[in-house]
PDB file of C-alpha atoms in Angstrom:
ATOM      1  CA  MET A  26      36.208 -66.530 -18.102  1.00  0.00           C
ATOM      2  CA  ASN A  27      38.999 -64.514 -19.840  1.00  0.00           C
ATOM      3  CA  ILE A  28      40.838 -61.226 -18.490  1.00  0.00           C
ATOM      4  CA  LYS A  29      38.609 -59.026 -20.533  1.00  0.00           C
ATOM      5  CA  SER A  30      35.390 -60.193 -19.226  1.00  0.00           C
ATOM      6  CA  ILE A  31      36.617 -60.057 -15.588  1.00  0.00           C
ATOM      7  CA  ALA A  32      37.970 -56.434 -16.198  1.00  0.00           C
ATOM      8  CA  SER A  33      34.608 -55.554 -17.627  1.00  0.00           C
ATOM      9  CA  ILE A  34      32.963 -56.650 -14.561  1.00  0.00           C
ATOM     10  CA  LEU A  35      35.576 -55.198 -12.127  1.00  0.00           C
ATOM     11  CA  LYS A  36      35.525 -51.603 -13.916  1.00  0.00           C
ATOM     12  CA  PRO A  37      32.207 -50.483 -12.613  1.00  0.00           C
ATOM     13  CA  CYS A  38      32.914 -51.966  -9.189  1.00  0.00           C
ATOM     14  CA  LEU A  39      36.274 -49.810  -8.889  1.00  0.00           C
ATOM     15  CA  LEU A  40      34.400 -46.872 -10.200  1.00  0.00           C
ATOM     16  CA  VAL A  41      31.787 -47.057  -7.332  1.00  0.00           C
ATOM     17  CA  LEU A  42      34.488 -47.755  -4.779  1.00  0.00           C
ATOM     18  CA  ALA A  43      36.325 -44.742  -6.018  1.00  0.00           C
ATOM     19  CA  LEU A  44      33.557 -42.558  -5.712  1.00  0.00           C
ATOM     20  CA  LEU A  45      32.608 -43.936  -2.352  1.00  0.00           C
ATOM     21  CA  LEU A  46      35.762 -43.778  -0.529  1.00  0.00           C
ATOM     22  CA  PRO A  47      36.029 -40.103  -0.064  1.00  0.00           C
ATOM     23  CA  GLN A  48      32.760 -40.444   1.633  1.00  0.00           C
ATOM     24  CA  PHE A  49      34.013 -42.984   3.860  1.00  0.00           C
ATOM     25  CA  SER A  50      37.211 -41.283   4.934  1.00  0.00           C
ATOM     26  CA  HIS A  51      35.119 -38.119   5.747  1.00  0.00           C
ATOM     27  CA  ALA A  52      32.909 -40.378   7.867  1.00  0.00           C
ATOM     28  CA  ALA A  53      35.972 -41.406   9.562  1.00  0.00           C
ATOM     29  CA  ASP A  54      37.318 -38.119  10.266  1.00  0.00           C
ATOM     30  CA  ASN A  55      34.133 -37.092  11.786  1.00  0.00           C
ATOM     31  CA  GLU A  56      34.532 -39.936  14.406  1.00  0.00           C
ATOM     32  CA  GLN A  57      37.683 -38.531  15.757  1.00  0.00           C
ATOM     33  CA  PRO A  58      37.590 -37.051  19.159  1.00  0.00           C
ATOM     34  CA  ALA A  59      37.756 -33.226  19.111  1.00  0.00           C
ATOM     35  CA  SER A  60      41.139 -31.633  20.205  1.00  0.00           C
ATOM     36  CA  LEU A  61      41.280 -29.921  23.462  1.00  0.00           C
ATOM     37  CA  TYR A  62      41.826 -26.599  21.372  1.00  0.00           C
ATOM     38  CA  SER A  63      38.377 -27.256  20.147  1.00  0.00           C
ATOM     39  CA  ARG A  64      36.861 -28.250  23.292  1.00  0.00           C
ATOM     40  CA  LEU A  65      38.324 -25.230  25.180  1.00  0.00           C
ATOM     41  CA  GLY A  66      36.502 -22.878  22.601  1.00  0.00           C
ATOM     42  CA  GLY A  67      39.655 -22.049  20.048  1.00  0.00           C
ATOM     43  CA  TYR A  68      41.802 -18.966  19.934  1.00  0.00           C
ATOM     44  CA  ASP A  69      39.607 -16.379  21.663  1.00  0.00           C
ATOM     45  CA  ALA A  70      38.922 -18.907  24.773  1.00  0.00           C
ATOM     46  CA  VAL A  71      42.643 -19.571  25.343  1.00  0.00           C
ATOM     47  CA  THR A  72      43.261 -15.814  24.904  1.00  0.00           C
ATOM     48  CA  ALA A  73      40.797 -14.980  27.634  1.00  0.00           C
ATOM     49  CA  VAL A  74      42.260 -17.513  29.906  1.00  0.00           C
ATOM     50  CA  VAL A  75      45.793 -16.084  29.436  1.00  0.00           C
ATOM     51  CA  ASN A  76      44.439 -12.481  29.768  1.00  0.00           C
ATOM     52  CA  ASP A  77      42.967 -13.432  33.029  1.00  0.00           C
ATOM     53  CA  LEU A  78      45.916 -15.673  34.361  1.00  0.00           C
ATOM     54  CA  LEU A  79      48.858 -13.330  33.630  1.00  0.00           C
ATOM     55  CA  PRO A  80      47.718 -10.297  35.804  1.00  0.00           C
ATOM     56  CA  ARG A  81      47.111 -12.595  38.610  1.00  0.00           C
ATOM     57  CA  LEU A  82      50.475 -14.018  38.208  1.00  0.00           C
ATOM     58  CA  ILE A  83      52.210 -10.634  37.882  1.00  0.00           C
ATOM     59  CA  ALA A  84      50.189  -8.990  40.677  1.00  0.00           C
ATOM     60  CA  ASP A  85      51.174 -11.866  43.309  1.00  0.00           C
ATOM     61  CA  ARG A  86      53.746 -11.212  45.725  1.00  0.00           C
ATOM     62  CA  GLN A  87      55.567 -14.177  45.496  1.00  0.00           C
ATOM     63  CA  LEU A  88      55.373 -14.558  41.552  1.00  0.00           C
ATOM     64  CA  GLY A  89      55.653 -10.976  40.627  1.00  0.00           C
ATOM     65  CA  ARG A  90      59.278 -11.079  40.671  1.00  0.00           C
ATOM     66  CA  PHE A  91      59.486 -12.944  37.688  1.00  0.00           C
ATOM     67  CA  TRP A  92      58.258 -10.087  35.643  1.00  0.00           C
ATOM     68  CA  ALA A  93      59.826  -7.432  37.503  1.00  0.00           C
ATOM     69  CA  ASN A  94      61.520  -4.767  35.365  1.00  0.00           C
ATOM     70  CA  ARG A  95      60.108  -6.244  31.904  1.00  0.00           C
ATOM     71  CA  GLY A  96      58.951  -3.782  29.411  1.00  0.00           C
ATOM     72  CA  ALA A  97      55.473  -3.489  27.982  1.00  0.00           C
ATOM     73  CA  ASP A  98      56.843  -5.119  24.567  1.00  0.00           C
ATOM     74  CA  GLY A  99      58.569  -7.792  26.193  1.00  0.00           C
ATOM     75  CA  MET A 100      55.236  -8.507  28.140  1.00  0.00           C
ATOM     76  CA  GLN A 101      53.387  -8.715  24.938  1.00  0.00           C
ATOM     77  CA  ARG A 102      55.827 -10.954  23.391  1.00  0.00           C
ATOM     78  CA  GLU A 103      55.671 -13.497  26.280  1.00  0.00           C
ATOM     79  CA  LYS A 104      51.745 -13.349  26.290  1.00  0.00           C
ATOM     80  CA  GLN A 105      51.677 -14.247  22.696  1.00  0.00           C
ATOM     81  CA  LEU A 106      54.270 -16.958  23.030  1.00  0.00           C
ATOM     82  CA  LEU A 107      52.257 -18.550  25.998  1.00  0.00           C
ATOM     83  CA  ILE A 108      49.073 -18.314  24.022  1.00  0.00           C
ATOM     84  CA  ASN A 109      50.859 -20.039  20.804  1.00  0.00           C
ATOM     85  CA  PHE A 110      52.236 -22.530  23.379  1.00  0.00           C
ATOM     86  CA  ILE A 111      49.025 -23.530  24.841  1.00  0.00           C
ATOM     87  CA  VAL A 112      46.997 -23.462  21.240  1.00  0.00           C
ATOM     88  CA  ASN A 113      49.788 -25.824  19.958  1.00  0.00           C
ATOM     89  CA  ALA A 114      49.998 -28.190  22.858  1.00  0.00           C
ATOM     90  CA  ALA A 115      46.109 -28.419  22.911  1.00  0.00           C
ATOM     91  CA  GLY A 116      46.053 -29.588  19.146  1.00  0.00           C
ATOM     92  CA  GLY A 117      45.332 -26.116  17.650  1.00  0.00           C
ATOM     93  CA  PRO A 118      46.536 -24.623  14.498  1.00  0.00           C
ATOM     94  CA  LEU A 119      49.347 -22.162  15.823  1.00  0.00           C
ATOM     95  CA  MET A 120      53.232 -23.044  15.929  1.00  0.00           C
ATOM     96  CA  TYR A 121      55.234 -22.269  19.072  1.00  0.00           C
ATOM     97  CA  THR A 122      58.359 -21.028  18.209  1.00  0.00           C
ATOM     98  CA  GLY A 123      59.874 -20.079  21.588  1.00  0.00           C
ATOM     99  CA  ARG A 124      62.346 -21.962  23.500  1.00  0.00           C
ATOM    100  CA  ASP A 125      61.637 -25.407  25.154  1.00  0.00           C
ATOM    101  CA  MET A 126      60.387 -25.185  28.856  1.00  0.00           C
ATOM    102  CA  VAL A 127      63.735 -26.333  30.521  1.00  0.00           C
ATOM    103  CA  VAL A 128      65.739 -23.537  28.713  1.00  0.00           C
ATOM    104  CA  SER A 129      63.215 -20.661  29.056  1.00  0.00           C
ATOM    105  CA  HIS A 130      62.769 -21.371  32.655  1.00  0.00           C
ATOM    106  CA  LYS A 131      66.328 -22.312  33.665  1.00  0.00           C
ATOM    107  CA  GLY A 132      67.894 -20.017  36.467  1.00  0.00           C
ATOM    108  CA  MET A 133      64.551 -18.646  37.506  1.00  0.00           C
ATOM    109  CA  LYS A 134      64.783 -20.480  40.856  1.00  0.00           C
ATOM    110  CA  ILE A 135      61.110 -21.554  40.507  1.00  0.00           C
ATOM    111  CA  SER A 136      60.626 -23.310  43.693  1.00  0.00           C
ATOM    112  CA  GLU A 137      57.842 -25.872  44.604  1.00  0.00           C
ATOM    113  CA  SER A 138      56.176 -23.020  46.658  1.00  0.00           C
ATOM    114  CA  ASP A 139      55.903 -20.936  43.499  1.00  0.00           C
ATOM    115  CA  TRP A 140      54.413 -23.762  41.547  1.00  0.00           C
ATOM    116  CA  ARG A 141      51.714 -24.186  44.295  1.00  0.00           C
ATOM    117  CA  VAL A 142      50.922 -20.484  44.198  1.00  0.00           C
ATOM    118  CA  PHE A 143      50.848 -20.588  40.455  1.00  0.00           C
ATOM    119  CA  MET A 144      48.659 -23.560  40.407  1.00  0.00           C
ATOM    120  CA  GLY A 145      46.396 -21.737  42.769  1.00  0.00           C
ATOM    121  CA  HIS A 146      46.082 -18.990  40.246  1.00  0.00           C
ATOM    122  CA  LEU A 147      45.475 -21.596  37.523  1.00  0.00           C
ATOM    123  CA  HIS A 148      42.517 -23.038  39.399  1.00  0.00           C
ATOM    124  CA  ALA A 149      40.982 -19.792  40.042  1.00  0.00           C
ATOM    125  CA  THR A 150      41.128 -18.663  36.679  1.00  0.00           C
ATOM    126  CA  LEU A 151      39.591 -22.060  35.245  1.00  0.00           C
ATOM    127  CA  ASP A 152      37.021 -21.738  37.870  1.00  0.00           C
ATOM    128  CA  LYS A 153      36.089 -18.240  36.549  1.00  0.00           C
ATOM    129  CA  PHE A 154      35.577 -19.464  33.054  1.00  0.00           C
ATOM    130  CA  LYS A 155      33.465 -22.646  34.329  1.00  0.00           C
ATOM    131  CA  LEU A 156      35.481 -25.178  32.325  1.00  0.00           C
ATOM    132  CA  PRO A 157      33.518 -28.541  31.995  1.00  0.00           C
ATOM    133  CA  LYS A 158      35.095 -31.266  34.264  1.00  0.00           C
ATOM    134  CA  ARG A 159      37.002 -33.165  31.475  1.00  0.00           C
ATOM    135  CA  GLU A 160      38.680 -30.124  29.907  1.00  0.00           C
ATOM    136  CA  TYR A 161      39.550 -28.602  33.242  1.00  0.00           C
ATOM    137  CA  ALA A 162      41.185 -31.985  34.267  1.00  0.00           C
ATOM    138  CA  ASP A 163      43.011 -32.108  30.771  1.00  0.00           C
ATOM    139  CA  VAL A 164      44.321 -28.640  31.314  1.00  0.00           C
ATOM    140  CA  ILE A 165      45.631 -29.287  34.963  1.00  0.00           C
ATOM    141  CA  GLY A 166      47.091 -32.777  33.828  1.00  0.00           C
ATOM    142  CA  PHE A 167      49.042 -30.848  31.007  1.00  0.00           C
ATOM    143  CA  ILE A 168      50.205 -28.132  33.002  1.00  0.00           C
ATOM    144  CA  ASP A 169      51.407 -30.498  35.832  1.00  0.00           C
ATOM    145  CA  SER A 170      53.287 -32.496  33.192  1.00  0.00           C
ATOM    146  CA  GLN A 171      55.436 -29.450  32.711  1.00  0.00           C
ATOM    147  CA  LYS A 172      56.130 -28.815  36.240  1.00  0.00           C
ATOM    148  CA  ALA A 173      59.424 -31.100  36.160  1.00  0.00           C
ATOM    149  CA  LEU A 174      60.707 -28.972  33.338  1.00  0.00           C
ATOM    150  CA  MET A 175      60.290 -25.787  35.446  1.00  0.00           C
ATOM    151  CA  VAL A 176      60.614 -26.228  38.999  1.00  0.00           C
ATOM    152  CA  GLU A 177      64.334 -26.225  40.262  1.00  0.00           C
TER     153      GLU A 177
END
């Protein structure tokens, strides 16, 4: 068998492979697990959680000090940064452009007691939205992973 005959046999096979490869790559994409962002319900769901959680934190006797004397514009900016942070961390399409957790919380004197109160409010918010167990555990696990970066 010469090179021309081998090429003539392989050419149709390569054409079939070229046509099928995109289908195989899409099938593989479909098998990847959904991001936490998708499982939570996307941007609107994250925003709803933040809209429920922030007022709880601000109204809390112990935690309210962190938002004392903040203007409305600063509060809106902080809320949007929180939404962007969560969306980005959960695998969503937004970029977080704020400071890292260490820099943004340095000097706030967040105590272990503050953390426990915060987590109580977070649990209450997640319970209100009836998150499925897996998503609930993933959110709590992620937030707990940030604790060492914030608590002094």
